[in-house]
PDB file of C-alpha atoms and ligand atoms in Angstrom:
ATOM      1  CA  UNK A  22     120.851  78.715 162.955  1.00 93.00           C
ATOM      2  CA  UNK A  23     123.764  78.276 160.613  1.00 96.00           C
ATOM      3  CA  UNK A  24     123.342  75.623 157.914  1.00 97.00           C
ATOM      4  CA  UNK A  25     126.276  73.264 157.360  1.00 98.00           C
ATOM      5  CA  UNK A  26     126.706  72.944 153.604  1.00 98.00           C
ATOM      6  CA  UNK A  27     129.374  70.488 152.466  1.00 98.00           C
ATOM      7  CA  UNK A  28     129.967  72.323 149.182  1.00 97.00           C
ATOM      8  CA  UNK A  29     131.050  75.399 151.149  1.00 97.00           C
ATOM      9  CA  UNK A  30     133.289  73.762 153.785  1.00 98.00           C
ATOM     10  CA  UNK A  31     136.921  72.613 154.079  1.00 98.00           C
ATOM     11  CA  UNK A  32     137.927  69.216 155.449  1.00 98.00           C
ATOM     12  CA  UNK A  33     139.109  70.305 158.938  1.00 98.00           C
ATOM     13  CA  UNK A  34     135.692  71.939 159.448  1.00 97.00           C
ATOM     14  CA  UNK A  35     133.921  68.799 158.265  1.00 98.00           C
ATOM     15  CA  UNK A  36     136.079  66.568 160.511  1.00 98.00           C
ATOM     16  CA  UNK A  37     135.186  68.730 163.536  1.00 98.00           C
ATOM     17  CA  UNK A  38     131.491  68.678 162.630  1.00 98.00           C
ATOM     18  CA  UNK A  39     131.068  64.967 161.826  1.00 98.00           C
ATOM     19  CA  UNK A  40     130.671  63.668 165.418  1.00 97.00           C
ATOM     20  CA  UNK A  41     127.655  65.979 165.803  1.00 97.00           C
ATOM     21  CA  UNK A  42     125.976  65.171 162.479  1.00 98.00           C
ATOM     22  CA  UNK A  43     122.930  62.952 162.895  1.00 98.00           C
ATOM     23  CA  UNK A  44     121.670  63.008 159.330  1.00 98.00           C
ATOM     24  CA  UNK A  45     123.168  63.653 155.902  1.00 98.00           C
ATOM     25  CA  UNK A  46     120.710  65.361 153.581  1.00 98.00           C
ATOM     26  CA  UNK A  47     121.178  64.804 149.839  1.00 98.00           C
ATOM     27  CA  UNK A  48     119.016  66.895 147.475  1.00 98.00           C
ATOM     28  CA  UNK A  49     118.112  65.024 144.286  1.00 98.00           C
ATOM     29  CA  UNK A  50     116.895  66.762 141.148  1.00 98.00           C
ATOM     30  CA  UNK A  51     116.922  66.332 137.402  1.00 98.00           C
ATOM     31  CA  UNK A  52     118.248  67.777 134.147  1.00 98.00           C
ATOM     32  CA  UNK A  53     114.840  68.034 132.564  1.00 98.00           C
ATOM     33  CA  UNK A  54     112.775  70.361 130.401  1.00 98.00           C
ATOM     34  CA  UNK A  55     110.209  72.498 132.236  1.00 98.00           C
ATOM     35  CA  UNK A  56     108.329  73.816 129.237  1.00 97.00           C
ATOM     36  CA  UNK A  57     108.874  77.478 128.326  1.00 97.00           C
ATOM     37  CA  UNK A  58     108.669  78.490 132.002  1.00 98.00           C
ATOM     38  CA  UNK A  59     111.654  77.376 134.076  1.00 98.00           C
ATOM     39  CA  UNK A  60     115.141  76.108 133.274  1.00 98.00           C
ATOM     40  CA  UNK A  61     116.647  72.615 133.203  1.00 98.00           C
ATOM     41  CA  UNK A  62     117.986  72.858 136.769  1.00 98.00           C
ATOM     42  CA  UNK A  63     114.518  73.621 138.206  1.00 98.00           C
ATOM     43  CA  UNK A  64     114.193  70.443 140.269  1.00 98.00           C
ATOM     44  CA  UNK A  65     117.812  70.476 141.411  1.00 98.00           C
ATOM     45  CA  UNK A  66     117.871  74.160 142.413  1.00 98.00           C
ATOM     46  CA  UNK A  67     114.513  73.878 144.175  1.00 98.00           C
ATOM     47  CA  UNK A  68     115.541  70.795 146.173  1.00 98.00           C
ATOM     48  CA  UNK A  69     118.958  72.246 147.078  1.00 98.00           C
ATOM     49  CA  UNK A  70     117.501  75.577 148.278  1.00 98.00           C
ATOM     50  CA  UNK A  71     114.866  73.692 150.290  1.00 98.00           C
ATOM     51  CA  UNK A  72     117.571  71.561 151.935  1.00 98.00           C
ATOM     52  CA  UNK A  73     119.562  74.659 152.882  1.00 98.00           C
ATOM     53  CA  UNK A  74     116.470  75.919 154.754  1.00 98.00           C
ATOM     54  CA  UNK A  75     116.291  72.564 156.545  1.00 98.00           C
ATOM     55  CA  UNK A  76     119.963  73.060 157.430  1.00 98.00           C
ATOM     56  CA  UNK A  77     119.148  76.438 158.994  1.00 98.00           C
ATOM     57  CA  UNK A  78     116.426  74.815 161.069  1.00 98.00           C
ATOM     58  CA  UNK A  79     118.549  71.945 162.431  1.00 98.00           C
ATOM     59  CA  UNK A  80     122.075  73.453 162.511  1.00 97.00           C
ATOM     60  CA  UNK A  81     124.896  70.972 163.105  1.00 97.00           C
ATOM     61  CA  UNK A  82     122.605  67.945 163.340  1.00 98.00           C
ATOM     62  CA  UNK A  83     122.353  68.002 159.527  1.00 98.00           C
ATOM     63  CA  UNK A  84     125.040  67.999 156.862  1.00 98.00           C
ATOM     64  CA  UNK A  85     123.614  69.391 153.619  1.00 98.00           C
ATOM     65  CA  UNK A  86     125.357  67.567 150.765  1.00 98.00           C
ATOM     66  CA  UNK A  87     125.746  68.635 147.127  1.00 98.00           C
ATOM     67  CA  UNK A  88     122.747  67.824 144.917  1.00 98.00           C
ATOM     68  CA  UNK A  89     122.433  65.014 142.399  1.00 98.00           C
ATOM     69  CA  UNK A  90     121.815  67.008 139.242  1.00 98.00           C
ATOM     70  CA  UNK A  91     120.673  64.181 136.939  1.00 98.00           C
ATOM     71  CA  UNK A  92     117.737  61.854 137.530  1.00 98.00           C
ATOM     72  CA  UNK A  93     115.131  59.688 135.856  1.00 97.00           C
ATOM     73  CA  UNK A  94     113.677  61.756 133.013  1.00 96.00           C
ATOM     74  CA  UNK A  95     113.105  59.100 130.353  1.00 94.00           C
ATOM     75  CA  UNK A  96     109.559  60.383 129.809  1.00 94.00           C
ATOM     76  CA  UNK A  97     110.881  63.842 128.825  1.00 95.00           C
ATOM     77  CA  UNK A  98     113.474  62.706 126.278  1.00 94.00           C
ATOM     78  CA  UNK A  99     111.425  64.006 123.335  1.00 94.00           C
ATOM     79  CA  UNK A 100     112.346  67.531 124.456  1.00 96.00           C
ATOM     80  CA  UNK A 101     115.736  68.844 123.344  1.00 96.00           C
ATOM     81  CA  UNK A 102     118.406  68.724 126.029  1.00 95.00           C
ATOM     82  CA  UNK A 103     116.776  66.519 128.659  1.00 97.00           C
ATOM     83  CA  UNK A 104     119.303  64.040 130.064  1.00 97.00           C
ATOM     84  CA  UNK A 105     118.158  60.902 131.842  1.00 97.00           C
ATOM     85  CA  UNK A 106     119.983  58.233 133.765  1.00 98.00           C
ATOM     86  CA  UNK A 107     118.901  54.625 133.439  1.00 97.00           C
ATOM     87  CA  UNK A 108     117.212  53.515 136.675  1.00 97.00           C
ATOM     88  CA  UNK A 109     119.936  50.914 137.298  1.00 97.00           C
ATOM     89  CA  UNK A 110     122.664  53.594 137.004  1.00 98.00           C
ATOM     90  CA  UNK A 111     120.729  55.987 139.205  1.00 98.00           C
ATOM     91  CA  UNK A 112     120.099  53.451 141.951  1.00 98.00           C
ATOM     92  CA  UNK A 113     123.832  52.596 142.061  1.00 98.00           C
ATOM     93  CA  UNK A 114     124.706  56.313 142.147  1.00 98.00           C
ATOM     94  CA  UNK A 115     122.385  56.940 145.100  1.00 98.00           C
ATOM     95  CA  UNK A 116     123.810  53.923 146.912  1.00 98.00           C
ATOM     96  CA  UNK A 117     127.425  55.015 146.328  1.00 98.00           C
ATOM     97  CA  UNK A 118     126.708  58.465 147.765  1.00 98.00           C
ATOM     98  CA  UNK A 119     125.043  57.016 150.862  1.00 98.00           C
ATOM     99  CA  UNK A 120     127.778  54.415 151.384  1.00 98.00           C
ATOM    100  CA  UNK A 121     130.494  57.106 151.181  1.00 98.00           C
ATOM    101  CA  UNK A 122     128.713  59.377 153.666  1.00 98.00           C
ATOM    102  CA  UNK A 123     128.152  56.445 155.994  1.00 98.00           C
ATOM    103  CA  UNK A 124     131.889  55.569 155.835  1.00 97.00           C
ATOM    104  CA  UNK A 125     132.602  59.008 157.284  1.00 97.00           C
ATOM    105  CA  UNK A 126     130.505  58.103 160.309  1.00 96.00           C
ATOM    106  CA  UNK A 127     127.199  59.731 159.425  1.00 97.00           C
ATOM    107  CA  UNK A 128     124.594  57.324 160.767  1.00 96.00           C
ATOM    108  CA  UNK A 129     121.652  58.100 158.431  1.00 97.00           C
ATOM    109  CA  UNK A 130     121.007  59.560 155.000  1.00 98.00           C
ATOM    110  CA  UNK A 131     117.891  61.372 153.760  1.00 98.00           C
ATOM    111  CA  UNK A 132     117.382  62.022 150.036  1.00 98.00           C
ATOM    112  CA  UNK A 133     115.177  65.086 149.457  1.00 98.00           C
ATOM    113  CA  UNK A 134     113.582  64.688 146.056  1.00 98.00           C
ATOM    114  CA  UNK A 135     112.669  67.556 143.727  1.00 98.00           C
ATOM    115  CA  UNK A 136     111.525  65.339 140.852  1.00 97.00           C
ATOM    116  CA  UNK A 137     108.672  62.829 140.963  1.00 94.00           C
ATOM    117  CA  UNK A 138     110.264  60.633 138.288  1.00 94.00           C
ATOM    118  CA  UNK A 139     113.027  59.700 140.756  1.00 97.00           C
ATOM    119  CA  UNK A 140     110.693  58.304 143.416  1.00 96.00           C
ATOM    120  CA  UNK A 141     110.517  54.650 142.382  1.00 96.00           C
ATOM    121  CA  UNK A 142     114.333  54.418 142.091  1.00 98.00           C
ATOM    122  CA  UNK A 143     114.769  56.140 145.456  1.00 98.00           C
ATOM    123  CA  UNK A 144     112.470  53.555 146.955  1.00 98.00           C
ATOM    124  CA  UNK A 145     114.620  50.721 145.567  1.00 98.00           C
ATOM    125  CA  UNK A 146     117.830  52.447 146.703  1.00 98.00           C
ATOM    126  CA  UNK A 147     116.759  52.956 150.332  1.00 98.00           C
ATOM    127  CA  UNK A 148     115.659  49.322 150.560  1.00 98.00           C
ATOM    128  CA  UNK A 149     118.952  48.101 149.074  1.00 98.00           C
ATOM    129  CA  UNK A 150     120.926  50.345 151.435  1.00 98.00           C
ATOM    130  CA  UNK A 151     119.039  49.019 154.448  1.00 97.00           C
ATOM    131  CA  UNK A 152     118.917  45.342 153.630  1.00 98.00           C
ATOM    132  CA  UNK A 153     122.121  44.801 151.616  1.00 97.00           C
ATOM    133  CA  UNK A 154     124.379  47.348 153.345  1.00 97.00           C
ATOM    134  CA  UNK A 155     122.834  47.913 156.798  1.00 97.00           C
ATOM    135  CA  UNK A 156     122.595  51.677 156.197  1.00 97.00           C
ATOM    136  CA  UNK A 157     119.535  53.623 157.313  1.00 97.00           C
ATOM    137  CA  UNK A 158     118.435  55.739 154.374  1.00 98.00           C
ATOM    138  CA  UNK A 159     115.165  57.514 153.651  1.00 98.00           C
ATOM    139  CA  UNK A 160     113.621  59.731 151.002  1.00 98.00           C
ATOM    140  CA  UNK A 161     110.974  62.417 150.943  1.00 98.00           C
ATOM    141  CA  UNK A 162     109.404  64.743 148.416  1.00 98.00           C
ATOM    142  CA  UNK A 163     109.566  68.518 148.857  1.00 98.00           C
ATOM    143  CA  UNK A 164     107.540  69.922 145.939  1.00 96.00           C
ATOM    144  CA  UNK A 165     103.948  70.119 144.801  1.00 94.00           C
ATOM    145  CA  UNK A 166     103.242  66.514 145.802  1.00 93.00           C
ATOM    146  CA  UNK A 167     103.823  67.543 149.415  1.00 96.00           C
ATOM    147  CA  UNK A 168     101.646  70.680 149.474  1.00 95.00           C
ATOM    148  CA  UNK A 169      99.081  70.125 146.707  1.00 94.00           C
ATOM    149  CA  UNK A 170      96.245  69.347 149.164  1.00 94.00           C
ATOM    150  CA  UNK A 171      96.560  72.930 150.478  1.00 96.00           C
ATOM    151  CA  UNK A 172      95.703  74.447 147.083  1.00 96.00           C
ATOM    152  CA  UNK A 173      92.168  75.850 147.468  1.00 95.00           C
ATOM    153  CA  UNK A 174      89.529  76.443 144.743  1.00 95.00           C
ATOM    154  CA  UNK A 175      89.623  80.204 145.560  1.00 95.00           C
ATOM    155  CA  UNK A 176      93.183  80.338 144.204  1.00 96.00           C
ATOM    156  CA  UNK A 177      91.785  79.576 140.732  1.00 95.00           C
ATOM    157  CA  UNK A 178      94.628  77.215 139.860  1.00 96.00           C
ATOM    158  CA  UNK A 179      94.357  74.683 137.035  1.00 93.00           C
ATOM    159  CA  UNK A 180      93.107  71.228 137.779  1.00 89.00           C
ATOM    160  CA  UNK A 181      95.859  69.552 135.741  1.00 90.00           C
ATOM    161  CA  UNK A 182      98.816  71.176 137.492  1.00 93.00           C
ATOM    162  CA  UNK A 183     102.224  70.000 138.675  1.00 94.00           C
ATOM    163  CA  UNK A 184     105.288  69.932 136.432  1.00 96.00           C
ATOM    164  CA  UNK A 185     106.218  73.429 135.129  1.00 97.00           C
ATOM    165  CA  UNK A 186     102.791  74.760 136.158  1.00 97.00           C
ATOM    166  CA  UNK A 187     101.695  77.449 138.626  1.00 97.00           C
ATOM    167  CA  UNK A 188     102.329  75.123 141.596  1.00 97.00           C
ATOM    168  CA  UNK A 189     105.954  74.286 140.814  1.00 98.00           C
ATOM    169  CA  UNK A 190     106.738  77.772 139.462  1.00 98.00           C
ATOM    170  CA  UNK A 191     105.319  79.471 142.593  1.00 98.00           C
ATOM    171  CA  UNK A 192     107.649  77.390 144.756  1.00 98.00           C
ATOM    172  CA  UNK A 193     110.558  78.306 142.449  1.00 98.00           C
ATOM    173  CA  UNK A 194     109.751  82.006 142.882  1.00 98.00           C
ATOM    174  CA  UNK A 195     110.452  81.555 146.591  1.00 98.00           C
ATOM    175  CA  UNK A 196     113.342  79.074 146.555  1.00 98.00           C
ATOM    176  CA  UNK A 197     115.233  79.695 143.305  1.00 98.00           C
ATOM    177  CA  UNK A 198     113.798  82.681 141.410  1.00 98.00           C
ATOM    178  CA  UNK A 199     116.767  82.603 139.007  1.00 98.00           C
ATOM    179  CA  UNK A 200     115.250  79.571 137.190  1.00 98.00           C
ATOM    180  CA  UNK A 201     111.956  81.352 136.381  1.00 98.00           C
ATOM    181  CA  UNK A 202     111.621  83.068 133.011  1.00 98.00           C
ATOM    182  CA  UNK A 203     110.022  86.504 132.856  1.00 96.00           C
ATOM    183  CA  UNK A 204     107.417  85.460 130.280  1.00 97.00           C
ATOM    184  CA  UNK A 205     105.325  82.541 131.501  1.00 97.00           C
ATOM    185  CA  UNK A 206     103.100  80.297 129.385  1.00 97.00           C
ATOM    186  CA  UNK A 207     100.039  78.139 129.817  1.00 97.00           C
ATOM    187  CA  UNK A 208     100.632  74.402 129.450  1.00 97.00           C
ATOM    188  CA  UNK A 209      99.413  72.770 126.232  1.00 97.00           C
ATOM    189  CA  UNK A 210      97.894  69.934 128.212  1.00 95.00           C
ATOM    190  CA  UNK A 211      96.602  67.043 126.124  1.00 92.00           C
ATOM    191  CA  UNK A 212      92.859  66.613 126.310  1.00 88.00           C
ATOM    192  CA  UNK A 213      92.797  63.142 127.811  1.00 82.00           C
ATOM    193  CA  UNK A 214      95.746  63.737 130.149  1.00 83.00           C
ATOM    194  CA  UNK A 215      96.176  60.386 131.828  1.00 77.00           C
ATOM    195  CA  UNK A 216      98.861  60.742 134.442  1.00 71.00           C
ATOM    196  CA  UNK A 217      97.169  61.938 137.622  1.00 70.00           C
ATOM    197  CA  UNK A 218      93.783  62.660 139.023  1.00 70.00           C
ATOM    198  CA  UNK A 219      90.718  60.755 140.127  1.00 74.00           C
ATOM    199  CA  UNK A 220      89.950  59.402 136.669  1.00 77.00           C
ATOM    200  CA  UNK A 221      93.462  58.509 135.559  1.00 79.00           C
ATOM    201  CA  UNK A 222      93.330  54.969 134.113  1.00 81.00           C
ATOM    202  CA  UNK A 223      96.577  54.069 135.872  1.00 82.00           C
ATOM    203  CA  UNK A 224      95.688  55.674 139.196  1.00 82.00           C
ATOM    204  CA  UNK A 225      96.370  52.384 140.962  1.00 84.00           C
ATOM    205  CA  UNK A 226      99.289  51.311 138.806  1.00 83.00           C
ATOM    206  CA  UNK A 227     101.642  52.734 136.242  1.00 82.00           C
ATOM    207  CA  UNK A 228     102.833  52.819 132.668  1.00 82.00           C
ATOM    208  CA  UNK A 229     105.883  54.116 130.787  1.00 84.00           C
ATOM    209  CA  UNK A 230     104.319  57.317 129.544  1.00 85.00           C
ATOM    210  CA  UNK A 231     105.680  59.875 127.091  1.00 92.00           C
ATOM    211  CA  UNK A 232     105.286  63.411 128.332  1.00 92.00           C
ATOM    212  CA  UNK A 233     104.768  65.101 124.956  1.00 94.00           C
ATOM    213  CA  UNK A 234     102.064  62.618 123.920  1.00 92.00           C
ATOM    214  CA  UNK A 235     100.389  61.747 127.219  1.00 91.00           C
ATOM    215  CA  UNK A 236     100.704  64.993 129.211  1.00 92.00           C
ATOM    216  CA  UNK A 237     101.639  68.234 127.472  1.00 95.00           C
ATOM    217  CA  UNK A 238     102.762  69.232 123.986  1.00 95.00           C
ATOM    218  CA  UNK A 239     104.833  72.224 125.197  1.00 97.00           C
ATOM    219  CA  UNK A 240     106.165  70.347 128.239  1.00 97.00           C
ATOM    220  CA  UNK A 241     104.244  72.278 130.896  1.00 97.00           C
ATOM    221  CA  UNK A 242     101.098  71.467 132.856  1.00 96.00           C
ATOM    222  CA  UNK A 243      98.579  73.941 134.268  1.00 96.00           C
ATOM    223  CA  UNK A 244      99.097  77.641 133.702  1.00 97.00           C
ATOM    224  CA  UNK A 245     102.332  79.107 135.038  1.00 97.00           C
ATOM    225  CA  UNK A 246     100.995  82.618 134.405  1.00 98.00           C
ATOM    226  CA  UNK A 247      99.061  82.145 137.681  1.00 98.00           C
ATOM    227  CA  UNK A 248     102.262  81.533 139.658  1.00 97.00           C
ATOM    228  CA  UNK A 249     102.984  84.025 142.427  1.00 98.00           C
ATOM    229  CA  UNK A 250     105.431  84.250 145.313  1.00 98.00           C
ATOM    230  CA  UNK A 251     102.724  84.779 147.965  1.00 97.00           C
ATOM    231  CA  UNK A 252     101.108  81.391 147.363  1.00 97.00           C
ATOM    232  CA  UNK A 253     104.584  79.956 146.831  1.00 98.00           C
ATOM    233  CA  UNK A 254     105.689  81.151 150.272  1.00 98.00           C
ATOM    234  CA  UNK A 255     102.648  79.738 152.052  1.00 98.00           C
ATOM    235  CA  UNK A 256     102.842  76.358 150.285  1.00 98.00           C
ATOM    236  CA  UNK A 257     106.602  76.090 150.689  1.00 98.00           C
ATOM    237  CA  UNK A 258     106.314  76.848 154.427  1.00 98.00           C
ATOM    238  CA  UNK A 259     103.824  73.990 154.643  1.00 98.00           C
ATOM    239  CA  UNK A 260     106.209  71.667 152.761  1.00 98.00           C
ATOM    240  CA  UNK A 261     109.007  72.635 155.168  1.00 98.00           C
ATOM    241  CA  UNK A 262     106.797  71.937 158.160  1.00 98.00           C
ATOM    242  CA  UNK A 263     105.855  68.520 156.775  1.00 98.00           C
ATOM    243  CA  UNK A 264     109.409  67.504 155.895  1.00 98.00           C
ATOM    244  CA  UNK A 265     110.617  68.713 159.320  1.00 98.00           C
ATOM    245  CA  UNK A 266     108.065  66.362 160.827  1.00 98.00           C
ATOM    246  CA  UNK A 267     109.670  63.531 158.825  1.00 98.00           C
ATOM    247  CA  UNK A 268     113.149  64.536 160.027  1.00 98.00           C
ATOM    248  CA  UNK A 269     111.983  64.845 163.650  1.00 98.00           C
ATOM    249  CA  UNK A 270     110.609  61.320 163.356  1.00 97.00           C
ATOM    250  CA  UNK A 271     113.878  59.989 161.886  1.00 97.00           C
ATOM    251  CA  UNK A 272     115.974  61.687 164.580  1.00 96.00           C
ATOM    252  CA  UNK A 273     113.824  60.425 167.442  1.00 94.00           C
ATOM    253  CA  UNK A 274     113.095  56.894 166.222  1.00 89.00           C
ATOM    254  CA  UNK A 275     116.258  55.548 164.617  1.00 74.00           C
TER     255      UNK A 275
HETATM  256 ZN1  LIG B  11     110.136  69.881 138.040  1.00 61.66          ZN
END
């Protein structure tokens, strides 16, 4: 099916489409370092490309909106060039976007998140939209958090993977190969990496961590040299299937 991408339309086309749109989809990314492996728009480009595939699946039921290119990247500020929003700014930004789309008659808004650091603010924003503004809004991941359970030991991937590692880079190879550098590097993961995993001391809570001290000296986890488009394709197809299940639920329940 044809995807309906707001960035690429003119207003008479949008006006004709709006009565059929059931869900606005807003990709959200970041302007954040991804080690020596992928560029600053990694999360944004990945989320936007993923949303365009959702648009092809659902046709005129979905309006694919332009991405939010900045996010919550406070923990990466030690790396040159990372730009973060304050959570309070970001939450207001997300709300303004949803309120504007809703004013045009779109009944529901789904934020599709390419960057884990945005999740807690997205959670606040969708609650504020629902309970302070009466707008149905939702958010979902689309990256390694969604497909990580399908990584098998036979693949030989690093245990401490995720950001700028083989898992994220493999998905980039499928969705936005232009962000991937030719020469890929292993992450300089700190020995007592504390952020995720069974033994993480904050597994059931959280802390304001600093990426360069608590996760990786060169900004990357895992080993991006193991990234490949074949695994990327399989895992991304699984992520699409799972997010489509979320959208099917939204469209049939609300
Ligand atoms: Zn990322």
